[in-house]
């Protein structure tokens, strides 16, 4: 299992677990994390699964594909560590990955 920690804008933490190969978006949606709308279902076409990767983890993720980078232009309030959680595939090496949730995805 791979643990992923989601931190809400109000500081509330949720620790979730997923299987390698699942995406961070999938485990968030399955657990009812409201901030992750994921309107396109993971097709990298909506940016409503936007998260901020904790700085300690940002370099441990593979660089975004061009399609993800383009879509991040549509994210609300993007930052240098912004990623689309549907494009973050869990691996054993990402155990403990920490993602902050934006205030709004609307
Ligand atoms: S779920 Fe739509 S871009 Fe990630």
mmCIF file of C-alpha atoms and ligand atoms in Angstrom:
data_model
loop_
_atom_site.group_PDB
_atom_site.id
_atom_site.type_symbol
_atom_site.label_atom_id
_atom_site.label_comp_id
_atom_site.label_asym_id
_atom_site.label_seq_id
_atom_site.Cartn_x
_atom_site.Cartn_y
_atom_site.Cartn_z
ATOM 1 C CA UNK A 1 0.000 0.000 0.000
ATOM 2 C CA UNK A 2 1.073 3.545 -0.635
ATOM 3 C CA UNK A 3 0.122 6.213 1.880
ATOM 4 C CA UNK A 4 -0.834 9.641 0.573
ATOM 5 C CA UNK A 5 -1.479 12.534 2.924
ATOM 6 C CA UNK A 6 -3.914 15.188 1.744
ATOM 7 C CA UNK A 7 -3.861 18.491 3.610
ATOM 8 C CA UNK A 8 -6.906 20.704 3.247
ATOM 9 C CA UNK A 9 -6.620 24.477 3.044
ATOM 10 C CA UNK A 10 -7.830 24.679 6.673
ATOM 11 C CA UNK A 11 -4.950 22.428 7.780
ATOM 12 C CA UNK A 12 -7.063 19.288 8.251
ATOM 13 C CA UNK A 13 -5.153 16.156 7.256
ATOM 14 C CA UNK A 14 -6.459 12.998 5.655
ATOM 15 C CA UNK A 15 -4.228 9.977 5.321
ATOM 16 C CA UNK A 16 -5.350 7.636 2.578
ATOM 17 C CA UNK A 17 -3.896 4.477 1.147
ATOM 18 C CA UNK A 18 -3.839 3.230 -2.404
ATOM 19 C CA UNK A 19 -2.287 0.553 -4.537
ATOM 20 C CA UNK A 20 0.698 1.171 -6.797
ATOM 21 C CA UNK A 21 -0.667 2.073 -10.222
ATOM 22 C CA UNK A 22 -3.657 3.968 -8.862
ATOM 23 C CA UNK A 23 -3.581 7.730 -9.169
ATOM 24 C CA UNK A 24 -3.701 10.188 -6.291
ATOM 25 C CA UNK A 25 -6.963 11.502 -7.788
ATOM 26 C CA UNK A 26 -8.556 8.037 -7.693
ATOM 27 C CA UNK A 27 -7.872 7.419 -4.027
ATOM 28 C CA UNK A 28 -9.045 10.941 -3.139
ATOM 29 C CA UNK A 29 -12.302 10.524 -5.052
ATOM 30 C CA UNK A 30 -12.874 7.043 -3.629
ATOM 31 C CA UNK A 31 -12.500 8.497 -0.129
ATOM 32 C CA UNK A 32 -14.836 11.428 -0.815
ATOM 33 C CA UNK A 33 -12.264 14.201 -0.734
ATOM 34 C CA UNK A 34 -14.562 17.041 -1.816
ATOM 35 C CA UNK A 35 -11.832 19.351 -3.094
ATOM 36 C CA UNK A 36 -10.961 16.899 -5.869
ATOM 37 C CA UNK A 37 -13.812 17.218 -8.370
ATOM 38 C CA UNK A 38 -12.046 15.332 -11.195
ATOM 39 C CA UNK A 39 -14.764 16.270 -13.657
ATOM 40 C CA UNK A 40 -13.085 14.610 -16.629
ATOM 41 C CA UNK A 41 -12.515 11.356 -14.768
ATOM 42 C CA UNK A 42 -8.756 11.449 -15.119
ATOM 43 C CA UNK A 43 -8.404 12.295 -18.804
ATOM 44 C CA UNK A 44 -6.157 15.306 -18.111
ATOM 45 C CA UNK A 45 -8.849 17.556 -19.549
ATOM 46 C CA UNK A 46 -10.347 19.582 -16.695
ATOM 47 C CA UNK A 47 -7.764 20.666 -14.042
ATOM 48 C CA UNK A 48 -10.328 20.134 -11.249
ATOM 49 C CA UNK A 49 -8.037 17.562 -9.632
ATOM 50 C CA UNK A 50 -5.378 20.219 -9.028
ATOM 51 C CA UNK A 51 -3.123 19.816 -5.971
ATOM 52 C CA UNK A 52 0.027 21.416 -4.591
ATOM 53 C CA UNK A 53 2.797 18.899 -4.044
ATOM 54 C CA UNK A 54 4.636 19.327 -0.747
ATOM 55 C CA UNK A 55 8.071 20.815 -1.457
ATOM 56 C CA UNK A 56 9.831 17.763 0.019
ATOM 57 C CA UNK A 57 8.113 15.600 -2.617
ATOM 58 C CA UNK A 58 8.030 17.882 -5.634
ATOM 59 C CA UNK A 59 11.358 16.649 -7.033
ATOM 60 C CA UNK A 60 10.475 13.008 -6.469
ATOM 61 C CA UNK A 61 7.679 13.026 -9.021
ATOM 62 C CA UNK A 62 8.350 12.570 -12.722
ATOM 63 C CA UNK A 63 8.125 15.849 -14.625
ATOM 64 C CA UNK A 64 4.671 16.614 -16.018
ATOM 65 C CA UNK A 65 3.899 15.606 -19.585
ATOM 66 C CA UNK A 66 3.222 18.544 -21.933
ATOM 67 C CA UNK A 67 -0.520 17.855 -21.795
ATOM 68 C CA UNK A 68 -0.525 18.164 -17.996
ATOM 69 C CA UNK A 69 1.536 21.360 -18.145
ATOM 70 C CA UNK A 70 -0.902 22.854 -20.639
ATOM 71 C CA UNK A 71 -3.894 21.902 -18.521
ATOM 72 C CA UNK A 72 -2.349 23.396 -15.377
ATOM 73 C CA UNK A 73 -2.775 26.786 -17.065
ATOM 74 C CA UNK A 74 -6.484 26.339 -16.332
ATOM 75 C CA UNK A 75 -6.024 25.472 -12.662
ATOM 76 C CA UNK A 76 -7.272 27.980 -10.104
ATOM 77 C CA UNK A 77 -4.425 29.765 -8.290
ATOM 78 C CA UNK A 78 -1.539 27.627 -9.620
ATOM 79 C CA UNK A 79 1.860 27.573 -7.897
ATOM 80 C CA UNK A 80 5.272 26.203 -8.932
ATOM 81 C CA UNK A 81 4.452 22.900 -7.199
ATOM 82 C CA UNK A 82 1.035 22.526 -8.836
ATOM 83 C CA UNK A 83 0.203 19.165 -10.379
ATOM 84 C CA UNK A 84 -2.877 17.356 -11.569
ATOM 85 C CA UNK A 85 -3.541 14.528 -9.153
ATOM 86 C CA UNK A 86 -4.948 12.310 -11.932
ATOM 87 C CA UNK A 87 -1.482 12.319 -13.462
ATOM 88 C CA UNK A 88 0.298 11.286 -10.236
ATOM 89 C CA UNK A 89 0.640 7.502 -10.389
ATOM 90 C CA UNK A 90 1.358 5.904 -7.051
ATOM 91 C CA UNK A 91 4.503 3.844 -6.619
ATOM 92 C CA UNK A 92 6.083 2.311 -3.515
ATOM 93 C CA UNK A 93 8.658 5.102 -3.667
ATOM 94 C CA UNK A 94 5.902 7.658 -3.171
ATOM 95 C CA UNK A 95 4.796 6.203 0.177
ATOM 96 C CA UNK A 96 4.108 9.220 2.374
ATOM 97 C CA UNK A 97 3.487 11.591 -0.526
ATOM 98 C CA UNK A 98 1.978 14.797 0.798
ATOM 99 C CA UNK A 99 -0.406 16.878 -1.284
ATOM 100 C CA UNK A 100 -2.062 20.148 -0.339
ATOM 101 C CA UNK A 101 -5.538 20.869 -1.576
ATOM 102 C CA UNK A 102 -6.500 24.240 -3.067
ATOM 103 C CA UNK A 103 -9.292 26.252 -1.510
ATOM 104 C CA UNK A 104 -11.380 26.002 -4.627
ATOM 105 C CA UNK A 105 -11.367 24.110 -7.897
ATOM 106 C CA UNK A 106 -14.313 26.090 -9.273
HETATM 107 S S1 LIG B 1 -9.396 14.647 -13.423
HETATM 108 FE FE1 LIG B 1 -9.556 16.059 -15.048
HETATM 109 S S2 LIG B 1 -7.534 16.762 -15.298
HETATM 110 FE FE2 LIG B 1 -7.392 15.372 -13.666
#
